Amino acid sequence: MNRSRIHVRLIPAMIVASVILLSYKLIGMSEALGLFQNPIKLTSALAQEDEKVNTGAEDNLKNDGPGDDKEGAEGKKEEDKAASKKEKKDDAENDPTLFTQSEIDLLQDLAERREKIEKTEQQIALKQGLLKAAETRIEKRVSELKQLELTIKGLIKDHDDQQEKKMNSLVKIYEAMKPKDAARIFEQLDIDTILLVAERMKERRLAPVMAQMNPEKAKDITIKLSKLRELPLPGTVIVQ
């Protein structure tokens, strides 16, 4: 029952709302139809709309007009003035005519010192180059001398080896001879040659030869041989 009553009450309200909405639509359609039927009213309405648009554009032009251009021009002038002042200040700082005499003298003195330092550096570099070249030549010469020394030592060793072979061969000859024949030849040789041979001979081979020699000559050979045998051989390290 309650639900049916609510539905009954809502129906008249909906009818009233529909009538009001329809009335608004009819009024709008009649106004539009009236404008089309009366060209004067339509033209007037369009003119009013154009006037509104033009008025808005003029307002915008007024807001962006000469006032803003004037402010921009004044700002540009201020920037140009500041830049001009900065350039003048820089020119004044770099202008040599604005230096005092003491400053000019100091700058000249510094320039002269710098020139002297550069010349000194060049001279030092030149001397270093000459010293380097001299060191290179000296090192090369030392290397050549060392090589020459090795060559000479090699030649001396070869010569000594050959002489040693010859002396050993001569010693073998005297050792193979009869003592009497060897003694006779020894007495005809100089003492240094006799010592070279006698020093290398074995004692049992040398003794019979010296027994056949002149006693005085044999005595001299004995004394000198004893002294030679007291001397260290070449290359022997002496420990004290």
Short mmCIF file of C-alpha atoms in Angstrom, two decimals:
data_model
loop_
_atom_site.label_atom_id
_atom_site.label_comp_id
_atom_site.label_asym_id
_atom_site.label_seq_id
_atom_site.Cartn_x
_atom_site.Cartn_y
_atom_site.Cartn_z
CA MET A 1 0.00 0.00 0.00
CA ASN A 2 2.74 2.45 0.93
CA ARG A 3 4.65 1.75 -2.28
CA SER A 4 1.59 2.37 -4.45
CA ARG A 5 0.97 5.70 -2.66
CA ILE A 6 4.56 6.81 -3.31
CA HIS A 7 4.19 6.01 -7.03
CA VAL A 8 0.94 7.96 -7.17
CA ARG A 9 2.60 11.03 -5.60
CA LEU A 10 5.65 10.92 -7.95
CA ILE A 11 3.61 10.86 -11.15
CA PRO A 12 2.13 14.42 -10.75
CA ALA A 13 5.61 15.78 -9.90
CA MET A 14 7.13 14.25 -13.01
CA ILE A 15 4.31 15.65 -15.14
CA VAL A 16 4.91 19.17 -13.78
CA ALA A 17 8.70 18.96 -14.43
CA SER A 18 8.10 17.77 -18.00
CA VAL A 19 5.72 20.66 -18.68
CA ILE A 20 8.24 23.22 -17.37
CA LEU A 21 11.07 21.76 -19.50
CA LEU A 22 8.86 21.77 -22.60
CA SER A 23 7.92 25.41 -21.95
CA TYR A 24 11.61 26.44 -21.86
CA LYS A 25 12.28 24.66 -25.16
CA LEU A 26 9.27 26.33 -26.83
CA ILE A 27 10.41 29.78 -25.63
CA GLY A 28 13.92 29.22 -27.04
CA MET A 29 12.56 28.05 -30.37
CA SER A 30 10.24 31.02 -30.63
CA GLU A 31 13.09 33.49 -29.96
CA ALA A 32 15.29 31.87 -32.58
CA LEU A 33 12.43 31.88 -35.06
CA GLY A 34 11.80 35.53 -34.32
CA LEU A 35 15.41 36.45 -35.09
CA PHE A 36 15.33 34.71 -38.43
CA GLN A 37 11.98 36.32 -39.23
CA ASN A 38 13.30 39.81 -38.24
CA PRO A 39 16.67 40.49 -39.97
CA ILE A 40 17.11 43.73 -38.09
CA LYS A 41 17.16 41.97 -34.74
CA LEU A 42 19.58 39.34 -36.09
CA THR A 43 21.92 41.99 -37.44
CA SER A 44 21.78 43.85 -34.15
CA ALA A 45 22.66 40.72 -32.23
CA LEU A 46 25.60 39.96 -34.52
CA ALA A 47 26.79 43.55 -34.23
CA GLN A 48 26.72 43.30 -30.47
CA GLU A 49 28.82 40.13 -30.60
CA ASP A 50 31.36 41.80 -32.95
CA GLU A 51 31.56 44.78 -30.65
CA LYS A 52 32.32 42.51 -27.71
CA VAL A 53 35.07 40.77 -29.69
CA ASN A 54 36.60 44.08 -30.84
CA THR A 55 36.44 45.49 -27.35
CA GLY A 56 38.33 42.48 -26.00
CA ALA A 57 41.00 42.80 -28.70
CA GLU A 58 41.44 46.52 -28.00
CA ASP A 59 41.82 45.80 -24.32
CA ASN A 60 44.52 43.25 -25.11
CA LEU A 61 46.31 45.74 -27.37
CA LYS A 62 46.16 48.35 -24.66
CA ASN A 63 47.66 45.94 -22.17
CA ASP A 64 50.50 44.93 -24.57
CA GLY A 65 50.87 48.30 -26.24
CA PRO A 66 53.28 51.26 -25.98
CA GLY A 67 53.71 50.92 -22.27
CA ASP A 68 55.38 47.53 -22.54
CA ASP A 69 57.45 48.63 -25.56
CA LYS A 70 58.64 51.65 -23.62
CA GLU A 71 59.64 49.54 -20.63
CA GLY A 72 61.51 47.09 -22.94
CA ALA A 73 63.36 49.95 -24.63
CA GLU A 74 64.35 51.44 -21.29
CA GLY A 75 65.63 48.04 -20.09
CA LYS A 76 67.66 47.64 -23.29
CA LYS A 77 69.18 51.10 -22.78
CA GLU A 78 70.18 50.20 -19.22
CA GLU A 79 71.84 46.98 -20.43
CA ASP A 80 73.71 48.88 -23.16
CA LYS A 81 74.89 51.45 -20.61
CA ALA A 82 76.16 48.72 -18.26
CA ALA A 83 78.01 46.95 -21.10
CA SER A 84 79.53 50.24 -22.24
CA LYS A 85 80.73 51.01 -18.70
CA LYS A 86 82.29 47.55 -18.41
CA GLU A 87 84.12 47.96 -21.74
CA LYS A 88 85.41 51.38 -20.69
CA LYS A 89 86.60 49.93 -17.37
CA ASP A 90 88.45 47.09 -19.14
CA ASP A 91 90.02 49.53 -21.58
CA ALA A 92 91.11 51.71 -18.70
CA GLU A 93 92.73 48.78 -16.91
CA ASN A 94 94.65 47.77 -20.06
CA ASP A 95 95.54 51.28 -21.16
CA PRO A 96 99.34 51.72 -20.67
CA THR A 97 98.95 55.51 -20.56
CA LEU A 98 97.17 55.20 -17.21
CA PHE A 99 100.11 53.39 -15.48
CA THR A 100 102.37 55.30 -13.12
CA GLN A 101 106.07 55.67 -13.87
CA SER A 102 106.99 53.24 -11.10
CA GLU A 103 104.60 50.65 -12.53
CA ILE A 104 106.05 51.13 -16.01
CA ASP A 105 109.60 50.76 -14.64
CA LEU A 106 108.57 47.61 -12.78
CA LEU A 107 107.02 46.12 -15.92
CA GLN A 108 110.13 46.92 -17.94
CA ASP A 109 112.34 45.37 -15.27
CA LEU A 110 110.20 42.23 -15.22
CA ALA A 111 110.34 42.02 -19.01
CA GLU A 112 114.15 42.33 -18.98
CA ARG A 113 114.45 39.67 -16.27
CA ARG A 114 112.20 37.35 -18.22
CA GLU A 115 114.32 37.85 -21.32
CA LYS A 116 117.50 37.10 -19.35
CA ILE A 117 115.94 33.98 -17.85
CA GLU A 118 114.90 32.75 -21.30
CA LYS A 119 118.43 33.34 -22.64
CA THR A 120 119.92 31.53 -19.64
CA GLU A 121 117.56 28.60 -20.17
CA GLN A 122 118.57 28.44 -23.84
CA GLN A 123 122.26 28.47 -22.91
CA ILE A 124 121.73 25.75 -20.30
CA ALA A 125 119.83 23.63 -22.84
CA LEU A 126 122.66 24.13 -25.36
CA LYS A 127 125.31 23.15 -22.80
CA GLN A 128 123.31 20.12 -21.77
CA GLY A 129 123.12 19.07 -25.40
CA LEU A 130 126.89 19.49 -25.81
CA LEU A 131 127.56 17.55 -22.60
CA LYS A 132 125.25 14.78 -23.73
CA ALA A 133 127.04 14.58 -27.08
CA ALA A 134 130.43 14.55 -25.30
CA GLU A 135 129.26 11.80 -22.95
CA THR A 136 128.08 9.77 -25.93
CA ARG A 137 131.45 10.17 -27.65
CA ILE A 138 133.33 9.27 -24.45
CA GLU A 139 131.18 6.18 -23.87
CA LYS A 140 131.77 5.13 -27.46
CA ARG A 141 135.53 5.68 -27.08
CA VAL A 142 135.62 3.72 -23.81
CA SER A 143 133.75 0.88 -25.48
CA GLU A 144 136.25 0.91 -28.35
CA LEU A 145 139.19 0.90 -25.91
CA LYS A 146 137.71 -2.01 -23.99
CA GLN A 147 137.29 -3.93 -27.20
CA LEU A 148 140.87 -3.08 -28.18
CA GLU A 149 142.09 -4.24 -24.77
CA LEU A 150 140.32 -7.56 -25.21
CA THR A 151 141.85 -7.93 -28.65
CA ILE A 152 145.36 -7.19 -27.34
CA LYS A 153 144.94 -9.60 -24.44
CA GLY A 154 143.83 -12.26 -26.86
CA LEU A 155 146.85 -11.65 -29.08
CA ILE A 156 149.21 -11.72 -26.10
CA LYS A 157 147.69 -14.97 -24.88
CA ASP A 158 148.04 -16.50 -28.31
CA HIS A 159 151.66 -15.35 -28.45
CA ASP A 160 152.41 -16.69 -24.97
CA ASP A 161 150.79 -20.00 -25.80
CA GLN A 162 152.90 -20.29 -28.93
CA GLN A 163 156.06 -19.38 -27.03
CA GLU A 164 155.22 -21.86 -24.32
CA LYS A 165 154.75 -24.59 -26.90
CA LYS A 166 158.11 -23.72 -28.45
CA MET A 167 159.88 -23.76 -25.07
CA ASN A 168 158.28 -27.07 -24.09
CA SER A 169 159.40 -28.52 -27.39
CA LEU A 170 162.96 -27.20 -26.78
CA VAL A 171 162.98 -28.62 -23.24
CA LYS A 172 162.01 -32.03 -24.56
CA ILE A 173 164.91 -31.83 -27.01
CA TYR A 174 167.48 -31.06 -24.26
CA GLU A 175 166.03 -33.71 -21.99
CA ALA A 176 166.43 -36.29 -24.76
CA MET A 177 170.07 -35.33 -25.39
CA LYS A 178 173.00 -36.87 -23.60
CA PRO A 179 174.04 -34.82 -20.52
CA LYS A 180 177.51 -34.13 -21.94
CA ASP A 181 176.14 -32.78 -25.24
CA ALA A 182 173.50 -30.69 -23.50
CA ALA A 183 176.12 -29.25 -21.10
CA ARG A 184 178.36 -28.24 -23.97
CA ILE A 185 175.49 -26.31 -25.63
CA PHE A 186 174.42 -24.69 -22.33
CA GLU A 187 177.90 -23.27 -21.83
CA GLN A 188 177.60 -21.46 -25.17
CA LEU A 189 174.18 -19.89 -24.43
CA ASP A 190 173.51 -16.71 -22.46
CA ILE A 191 172.31 -17.09 -18.90
CA ASP A 192 168.69 -15.93 -19.58
CA THR A 193 168.13 -18.53 -22.30
CA ILE A 194 169.66 -21.25 -20.10
CA LEU A 195 167.30 -20.27 -17.29
CA LEU A 196 164.22 -20.46 -19.57
CA VAL A 197 165.13 -24.04 -20.53
CA ALA A 198 166.53 -25.22 -17.18
CA GLU A 199 163.51 -23.93 -15.25
CA ARG A 200 161.18 -26.19 -17.28
CA MET A 201 163.42 -29.28 -17.20
CA LYS A 202 162.81 -32.05 -14.72
CA GLU A 203 165.36 -32.21 -11.88
CA ARG A 204 166.55 -35.73 -12.72
CA ARG A 205 167.20 -34.58 -16.30
CA LEU A 206 168.84 -31.23 -15.36
CA ALA A 207 171.26 -32.60 -12.71
CA PRO A 208 173.44 -34.72 -15.07
CA VAL A 209 173.67 -31.79 -17.51
CA MET A 210 174.85 -29.34 -14.84
CA ALA A 211 177.37 -31.92 -13.60
CA GLN A 212 179.02 -31.85 -17.03
CA MET A 213 179.15 -28.02 -17.17
CA ASN A 214 181.85 -25.57 -16.02
CA PRO A 215 181.62 -25.34 -12.22
CA GLU A 216 181.41 -21.52 -12.23
CA LYS A 217 178.67 -21.50 -14.86
CA ALA A 218 176.79 -24.24 -13.07
CA LYS A 219 177.06 -22.19 -9.84
CA ASP A 220 175.51 -19.08 -11.48
CA ILE A 221 172.68 -21.15 -12.93
CA THR A 222 171.96 -22.69 -9.53
CA ILE A 223 171.80 -19.29 -7.75
CA LYS A 224 169.49 -17.73 -10.35
CA LEU A 225 167.22 -20.77 -10.49
CA SER A 226 166.76 -20.64 -6.72
CA LYS A 227 165.75 -16.98 -6.92
CA LEU A 228 163.34 -17.63 -9.79
CA ARG A 229 161.65 -20.44 -7.92
CA GLU A 230 161.16 -18.17 -4.91
CA LEU A 231 159.25 -15.71 -7.08
CA PRO A 232 155.50 -16.31 -7.59
CA LEU A 233 154.36 -17.36 -11.01
CA PRO A 234 152.43 -14.82 -13.10
CA GLY A 235 148.79 -14.66 -12.00
CA THR A 236 149.48 -16.26 -8.60
CA VAL A 237 147.60 -14.65 -5.67
CA ILE A 238 149.94 -13.86 -2.77
CA VAL A 239 148.34 -14.37 0.67
CA GLN A 240 150.09 -12.62 3.56
#
